[in-house]
XYZ file of C-alpha atoms in Angstrom:
458
model
C 64.746 -123.447 -28.170
C 62.794 -123.894 -31.372
C 61.767 -127.412 -32.396
C 64.401 -129.273 -34.382
C 67.411 -127.406 -33.001
C 68.274 -129.969 -30.311
C 69.800 -132.583 -32.600
C 73.045 -134.414 -33.269
C 75.694 -132.945 -35.579
C 75.572 -134.137 -39.179
C 79.209 -135.293 -39.035
C 79.435 -138.467 -36.873
C 83.129 -137.718 -36.285
C 82.212 -134.511 -34.426
C 82.602 -134.833 -30.635
C 79.577 -134.174 -28.462
C 79.456 -132.979 -24.856
C 76.208 -133.465 -22.934
C 75.205 -131.888 -19.629
C 72.174 -133.416 -17.924
C 70.434 -132.443 -14.730
C 68.433 -135.351 -13.294
C 65.791 -136.492 -15.784
C 67.496 -134.262 -18.351
C 69.415 -137.404 -19.300
C 66.442 -138.642 -21.375
C 67.341 -137.111 -24.767
C 70.993 -138.053 -24.341
C 70.142 -141.725 -24.027
C 68.677 -141.473 -27.537
C 71.774 -139.568 -28.685
C 74.074 -142.298 -27.421
C 71.968 -145.058 -28.962
C 72.020 -143.315 -32.336
C 75.756 -142.679 -32.193
C 76.323 -146.360 -31.396
C 74.008 -147.446 -34.235
C 75.873 -145.468 -36.907
C 79.299 -146.234 -35.447
C 80.117 -142.564 -34.841
C 83.840 -142.056 -34.253
C 83.461 -138.774 -32.382
C 83.965 -138.719 -28.632
C 80.877 -138.770 -26.396
C 81.047 -137.022 -23.014
C 78.227 -136.904 -20.486
C 78.227 -134.803 -17.311
C 75.293 -135.954 -15.202
C 73.997 -134.267 -12.061
C 71.835 -136.303 -9.662
C 71.207 -136.218 -5.925
C 72.270 -139.762 -4.965
C 73.759 -142.749 -6.747
C 70.413 -144.559 -6.368
C 68.892 -142.066 -8.819
C 71.226 -143.033 -11.665
C 68.915 -143.937 -14.528
C 69.947 -146.441 -17.229
C 72.886 -147.512 -15.076
C 73.574 -150.790 -16.922
C 73.356 -149.109 -20.306
C 75.705 -146.281 -19.330
C 78.206 -148.663 -17.730
C 78.240 -150.833 -20.865
C 78.928 -147.817 -23.095
C 81.674 -146.684 -20.722
C 83.286 -150.146 -20.651
C 83.179 -150.269 -24.474
C 85.013 -146.943 -24.700
C 82.023 -145.202 -26.294
C 81.301 -142.838 -23.430
C 83.189 -140.665 -20.968
C 80.826 -140.341 -17.998
C 81.206 -137.849 -15.158
C 78.617 -138.003 -12.368
C 78.068 -135.295 -9.732
C 76.186 -136.320 -6.569
C 74.724 -133.311 -4.780
C 73.345 -135.152 -1.719
C 76.196 -137.565 -1.001
C 79.483 -136.650 0.632
C 81.504 -134.995 -0.701
C 78.650 -133.040 -2.224
C 79.453 -131.802 -5.714
C 77.515 -130.375 -8.607
C 78.127 -130.578 -12.323
C 79.926 -127.188 -12.544
C 82.323 -128.364 -9.815
C 83.139 -131.478 -11.835
C 83.492 -129.477 -15.045
C 86.035 -127.109 -13.522
C 88.307 -129.796 -12.110
C 91.651 -129.370 -13.796
C 91.625 -132.610 -15.801
C 87.996 -132.219 -16.940
C 88.367 -128.541 -17.780
C 91.371 -129.327 -19.986
C 89.426 -132.025 -21.810
C 86.421 -129.771 -22.284
C 88.588 -127.040 -23.745
C 90.216 -129.587 -26.057
C 86.807 -130.821 -27.217
C 85.537 -127.305 -27.819
C 88.633 -126.590 -29.856
C 87.925 -129.724 -31.879
C 84.496 -128.427 -32.858
C 82.393 -130.301 -30.307
C 78.642 -129.744 -30.173
C 77.439 -128.952 -26.654
C 74.019 -129.832 -25.267
C 72.411 -128.833 -21.968
C 69.210 -130.404 -20.690
C 67.741 -129.673 -17.269
C 66.162 -126.971 -15.192
C 66.864 -123.314 -15.871
C 69.135 -122.930 -12.837
C 71.132 -125.983 -13.906
C 71.542 -124.663 -17.452
C 72.668 -121.284 -16.140
C 75.282 -122.863 -13.830
C 76.673 -124.963 -16.692
C 77.014 -121.983 -19.053
C 78.744 -119.993 -16.308
C 81.185 -122.881 -15.798
C 81.879 -122.910 -19.551
C 82.636 -119.185 -19.360
C 85.040 -119.823 -16.480
C 86.808 -122.575 -18.435
C 87.124 -120.356 -21.510
C 88.598 -117.594 -19.333
C 91.119 -120.059 -17.888
C 92.471 -121.278 -21.227
C 91.997 -118.255 -23.499
C 93.023 -114.616 -23.090
C 90.047 -113.435 -25.158
C 86.537 -112.463 -24.092
C 85.133 -115.596 -22.436
C 81.507 -114.549 -22.820
C 82.054 -113.695 -26.464
C 83.389 -117.237 -26.881
C 80.146 -118.634 -25.447
C 78.108 -116.414 -27.750
C 80.055 -117.709 -30.750
C 79.108 -121.247 -29.782
C 75.468 -120.216 -29.849
C 75.853 -118.362 -33.152
C 77.526 -121.431 -34.691
C 74.692 -123.637 -33.354
C 77.207 -125.587 -31.311
C 75.629 -124.766 -27.940
C 72.039 -125.929 -27.608
C 69.756 -126.007 -24.601
C 66.582 -127.893 -23.763
C 65.466 -126.212 -20.559
C 62.448 -126.978 -18.409
C 61.108 -125.496 -15.219
C 58.044 -124.926 -13.112
C 57.473 -121.190 -13.294
C 56.916 -119.749 -9.846
C 55.541 -116.392 -8.839
C 57.924 -113.996 -7.112
C 56.128 -114.588 -3.804
C 56.740 -118.331 -3.804
C 59.164 -119.646 -1.136
C 62.663 -120.371 -2.346
C 62.413 -118.481 -5.621
C 65.752 -116.970 -6.628
C 65.947 -113.213 -6.750
C 64.738 -111.285 -3.722
C 65.312 -107.751 -4.949
C 62.341 -105.411 -5.152
C 62.525 -102.738 -7.834
C 60.433 -99.795 -8.905
C 59.768 -98.631 -12.441
C 62.271 -95.825 -11.845
C 65.044 -98.410 -11.443
C 63.885 -100.658 -14.286
C 63.997 -97.877 -16.888
C 67.675 -97.173 -16.205
C 68.656 -100.588 -17.544
C 68.141 -100.371 -21.291
C 71.675 -99.875 -22.599
C 75.070 -101.544 -22.701
C 76.437 -99.396 -19.891
C 73.795 -100.230 -17.262
C 72.741 -103.623 -18.611
C 69.408 -104.793 -19.964
C 66.485 -105.547 -17.667
C 62.828 -106.159 -18.346
C 59.727 -107.045 -16.347
C 57.240 -109.814 -17.099
C 54.244 -110.455 -14.858
C 55.733 -108.377 -12.034
C 59.039 -110.281 -12.092
C 62.290 -108.542 -13.076
C 64.920 -110.220 -15.244
C 68.439 -109.197 -16.172
C 68.544 -110.340 -19.818
C 71.917 -108.780 -20.643
C 73.429 -112.186 -21.415
C 70.183 -113.794 -22.597
C 70.054 -111.235 -25.405
C 73.022 -113.060 -26.943
C 71.655 -116.567 -26.302
C 67.995 -116.011 -27.178
C 67.027 -117.142 -30.723
C 65.717 -113.663 -31.531
C 68.782 -111.987 -30.089
C 69.038 -108.261 -29.411
C 66.479 -107.483 -32.111
C 63.696 -109.180 -30.131
C 64.577 -108.535 -26.502
C 66.221 -105.186 -27.184
C 62.907 -103.587 -28.100
C 61.495 -104.326 -24.645
C 64.321 -103.702 -22.211
C 63.791 -101.158 -19.468
C 59.993 -101.616 -19.426
C 57.223 -104.030 -18.519
C 57.241 -106.438 -21.469
C 54.351 -108.672 -20.328
C 52.048 -107.692 -23.188
C 54.731 -108.108 -25.848
C 55.785 -111.438 -24.315
C 52.262 -112.742 -24.870
C 51.873 -111.103 -28.265
C 54.718 -113.241 -29.652
C 53.330 -116.290 -27.783
C 56.471 -116.771 -25.698
C 54.248 -117.616 -22.728
C 53.053 -120.682 -24.657
C 56.556 -121.708 -25.713
C 57.982 -123.853 -22.925
C 61.504 -123.717 -24.385
C 61.591 -119.922 -24.239
C 59.675 -119.453 -20.970
C 61.861 -121.993 -19.213
C 64.937 -119.853 -19.794
C 63.592 -116.905 -17.820
C 63.989 -118.050 -14.187
C 67.755 -118.363 -14.584
C 67.884 -114.596 -15.217
C 65.421 -113.483 -12.559
C 66.804 -110.881 -10.157
C 63.675 -109.879 -8.277
C 60.213 -108.406 -8.584
C 58.415 -105.120 -9.113
C 57.718 -103.498 -5.765
C 54.014 -103.089 -5.075
C 53.007 -99.634 -3.880
C 50.179 -98.760 -1.502
C 48.276 -95.626 -2.474
C 45.368 -96.312 -0.161
C 42.070 -94.766 -1.223
C 43.455 -91.312 -2.104
C 41.852 -89.621 -5.079
C 41.140 -86.250 -6.643
C 39.463 -84.568 -9.605
C 40.990 -83.043 -12.700
C 39.836 -81.003 -15.668
C 40.955 -82.715 -18.886
C 40.512 -81.342 -22.395
C 37.879 -83.389 -24.207
C 36.799 -85.252 -21.060
C 35.743 -82.474 -18.738
C 35.946 -83.139 -15.023
C 37.237 -86.638 -14.249
C 37.644 -88.691 -11.084
C 41.305 -89.700 -10.592
C 42.402 -92.290 -7.982
C 46.006 -91.692 -6.947
C 46.981 -95.195 -8.105
C 45.657 -94.364 -11.602
C 47.688 -91.172 -11.704
C 50.795 -93.171 -10.840
C 50.027 -95.672 -13.606
C 49.673 -92.808 -16.089
C 53.119 -91.561 -15.081
C 54.631 -95.024 -15.505
C 53.004 -95.432 -18.939
C 54.517 -92.122 -20.047
C 57.909 -93.151 -18.700
C 57.781 -96.517 -20.475
C 56.765 -94.792 -23.715
C 59.930 -92.694 -23.687
C 62.063 -95.781 -22.991
C 60.389 -97.667 -25.845
C 61.153 -94.770 -28.174
C 64.791 -94.866 -27.145
C 64.911 -98.632 -27.734
C 63.368 -98.243 -31.182
C 65.915 -95.595 -32.157
C 68.727 -98.151 -32.493
C 69.921 -98.073 -36.099
C 70.358 -101.529 -37.681
C 73.446 -102.334 -39.737
C 73.728 -104.542 -42.763
C 75.163 -107.959 -41.902
C 78.910 -107.934 -42.480
C 79.243 -104.142 -42.440
C 81.940 -102.457 -40.439
C 80.041 -100.353 -37.857
C 82.516 -97.513 -38.416
C 82.165 -97.531 -42.184
C 79.910 -94.819 -43.588
C 78.216 -95.239 -46.936
C 75.413 -93.506 -48.828
C 72.773 -95.931 -47.554
C 73.669 -95.317 -43.921
C 73.611 -91.540 -44.334
C 70.222 -91.807 -46.045
C 68.961 -94.051 -43.265
C 70.195 -91.632 -40.605
C 68.493 -88.710 -42.355
C 65.199 -90.591 -42.634
C 65.422 -91.820 -39.036
C 66.008 -88.278 -37.786
C 63.073 -86.951 -39.827
C 60.883 -89.712 -38.389
C 62.179 -88.868 -34.942
C 61.028 -85.271 -35.262
C 57.675 -86.175 -36.787
C 56.790 -89.090 -34.517
C 58.960 -89.222 -31.426
C 59.390 -85.534 -30.604
C 55.778 -84.687 -31.373
C 54.567 -87.893 -29.750
C 56.572 -87.411 -26.572
C 55.338 -83.822 -26.197
C 51.828 -84.305 -27.562
C 48.359 -85.091 -26.260
C 49.386 -87.900 -23.907
C 51.853 -85.644 -22.102
C 49.285 -82.839 -21.844
C 46.689 -85.228 -20.451
C 49.222 -86.399 -17.877
C 49.873 -82.768 -16.946
C 46.139 -82.071 -16.571
C 45.635 -85.096 -14.311
C 48.696 -84.160 -12.277
C 47.825 -80.532 -11.628
C 44.263 -81.583 -10.811
C 45.533 -83.563 -7.823
C 48.782 -81.784 -7.031
C 48.301 -78.113 -8.009
C 44.613 -77.261 -8.507
C 45.401 -73.581 -8.912
C 47.744 -74.074 -11.880
C 46.326 -73.688 -15.434
C 45.686 -77.116 -16.970
C 47.040 -75.922 -20.327
C 50.167 -74.330 -18.860
C 52.526 -76.976 -20.192
C 50.854 -76.898 -23.607
C 51.436 -73.155 -23.907
C 55.067 -73.395 -22.804
C 55.853 -76.182 -25.267
C 54.092 -74.358 -28.091
C 56.247 -71.324 -27.356
C 59.422 -73.425 -27.523
C 58.420 -75.178 -30.763
C 57.661 -71.873 -32.488
C 61.141 -70.422 -31.941
C 63.512 -69.858 -34.901
C 65.696 -72.693 -33.580
C 62.775 -75.106 -33.708
C 61.942 -74.165 -37.294
C 65.575 -74.569 -38.352
C 65.659 -77.917 -36.560
C 62.892 -79.269 -38.795
C 64.600 -77.887 -41.909
C 67.761 -79.761 -40.939
C 66.307 -83.182 -41.618
C 64.907 -82.081 -44.983
C 68.315 -80.805 -46.111
C 69.948 -83.937 -44.806
C 67.800 -86.170 -47.035
C 69.797 -84.888 -49.988
C 73.144 -84.952 -48.242
C 73.846 -88.607 -48.997
C 73.881 -87.962 -52.770
C 77.055 -85.931 -52.640
C 78.524 -86.329 -49.171
C 82.039 -87.502 -48.711
C 82.683 -90.093 -46.009
C 83.834 -87.619 -43.351
C 80.840 -85.358 -43.853
C 78.505 -88.355 -43.731
C 80.138 -89.672 -40.571
C 79.732 -86.268 -38.912
C 76.058 -86.137 -39.821
C 75.284 -89.680 -38.634
C 77.103 -89.111 -35.362
C 75.390 -85.793 -34.661
C 71.806 -86.858 -35.301
C 72.152 -90.076 -33.334
C 73.869 -88.315 -30.447
C 71.308 -85.524 -30.157
C 68.209 -87.653 -30.671
C 69.340 -90.154 -28.062
C 70.361 -87.426 -25.660
C 66.945 -85.801 -25.913
C 65.151 -89.052 -25.055
C 67.609 -89.755 -22.222
C 66.955 -86.319 -20.707
C 63.205 -86.664 -21.171
C 63.322 -90.080 -19.501
C 65.088 -88.634 -16.473
C 62.579 -85.779 -16.235
C 59.574 -88.121 -16.139
C 61.475 -90.564 -13.927
C 61.887 -87.864 -11.292
C 58.122 -87.681 -10.955
C 57.729 -91.460 -10.762
C 60.334 -91.596 -8.003
C 58.236 -89.270 -5.853
C 55.291 -91.682 -6.054
C 57.561 -94.625 -5.220
C 59.100 -92.804 -2.291
C 55.950 -91.395 -0.675
C 53.174 -93.713 -1.924
C 49.850 -92.688 -0.290
C 51.290 -89.347 0.924
C 52.639 -88.354 -2.501
C 50.078 -85.549 -2.907
C 50.530 -84.220 0.616
C 54.324 -84.290 0.754
C 55.534 -84.396 -2.843
C 53.043 -82.480 -4.998
C 55.496 -79.670 -5.825
C 58.207 -82.132 -6.863
C 55.825 -84.090 -9.077
C 54.635 -80.991 -10.933
C 58.178 -79.621 -11.154
C 59.390 -82.727 -13.001
C 56.870 -82.072 -15.787
C 57.690 -78.385 -15.850
C 61.280 -79.269 -16.824
C 60.098 -80.768 -20.141
C 59.976 -77.458 -22.075
C 63.580 -76.824 -21.036
C 64.589 -80.270 -22.303
C 62.914 -79.576 -25.653
C 64.457 -76.110 -25.894
C 67.956 -77.446 -25.217
C 67.433 -80.093 -27.918
C 66.378 -77.546 -30.563
C 69.399 -75.387 -29.786
C 71.800 -78.330 -30.048
C 70.348 -79.349 -33.416
C 70.599 -75.767 -34.675
C 74.235 -75.621 -33.627
C 74.837 -78.982 -35.298
C 73.638 -77.629 -38.647
C 76.641 -75.285 -38.734
C 78.920 -78.321 -38.555
C 77.241 -80.133 -41.450
C 77.481 -77.817 -44.479
């Protein structure tokens, strides 16, 4: 959370609900003192989780506030019988009803504690919303965040994925990570070899989908540091609650080979470096797909088509052809092909893929495809809504489909490395090369679909 967000509501009549895990009670003591000083009429509720009753801090102060009717205190003791935790207390029938009443009355909600504690409290709030409301319970929680009524001050000791007791024991390869960058499969990302499912965090993070959405499906360690999140304890502390596992480490032994690369001549290529080159290419395609999301003006109906959106779609498609298509099939891909055939198919021409792609991109369909975006730039000036909708739908559908198919083609090669590791060259060379040889077919299918689409947009 950014500094200054964890504060009391301006209206002293507004109820507040506080959830504290252990020493997380500290800021709430100040809250209660301030509310008492100004004579705030709003209800004050505190759900406190501690291990034993001996650990209850500020006991006399809390009991005095409770006796004076200024505080409703609920304590959960996790190491005394019967053992209960704060979510258990929250979901008791009488407490759940009161919490729902307070939320309906505009209460501000505060959570202070470790990441796992904060996650368990938010899940309990979702369960309570689902119990009392027929609507989308998670959407209700997101509205609280959007209205600045749900605030968290989370702390943790970040632990490496190898540390004992760390939540999340799944091991994942890059081929699994890249599948999770959309609403259908969820949103995952990797940071420092740990894997996080940030599907829900995207709606609770201050930057929202715009920040995290650019980095889902890939290793986001570099970007995480670039925006200084690793130095921001409030942001970093949220991560462990969403950890699902770690990136699986592969053993390629000391296998190596040589390759002939345009501009570099003969180069020495360790097998582990070839694998990394494949993963970089795969992540590049995923990043392109993430960047292709078209933003909407705040307040716009997503289904409404106007001149600005048609113009944006035309420009985005032109940029896609100039940057994404050419970038995805350009020098980096050809270098990857040269390195790959050097180790996996020494007898195959190193420029074979370059020639095949050049042949595809010189076809009449490919030339018409590039003309399409130029004609579309003018379409918005005179298009009716239905024609504009058809254009926007077509270009987005085909551009996304191309990147999805390209991702799967490169992913097939990465999966061979993950499956066979040190024996990838011996047992999987043909499959690795074959995955790259499907790229011209993917490009050809894309050009034909765009050509066919032109007939449907006069």
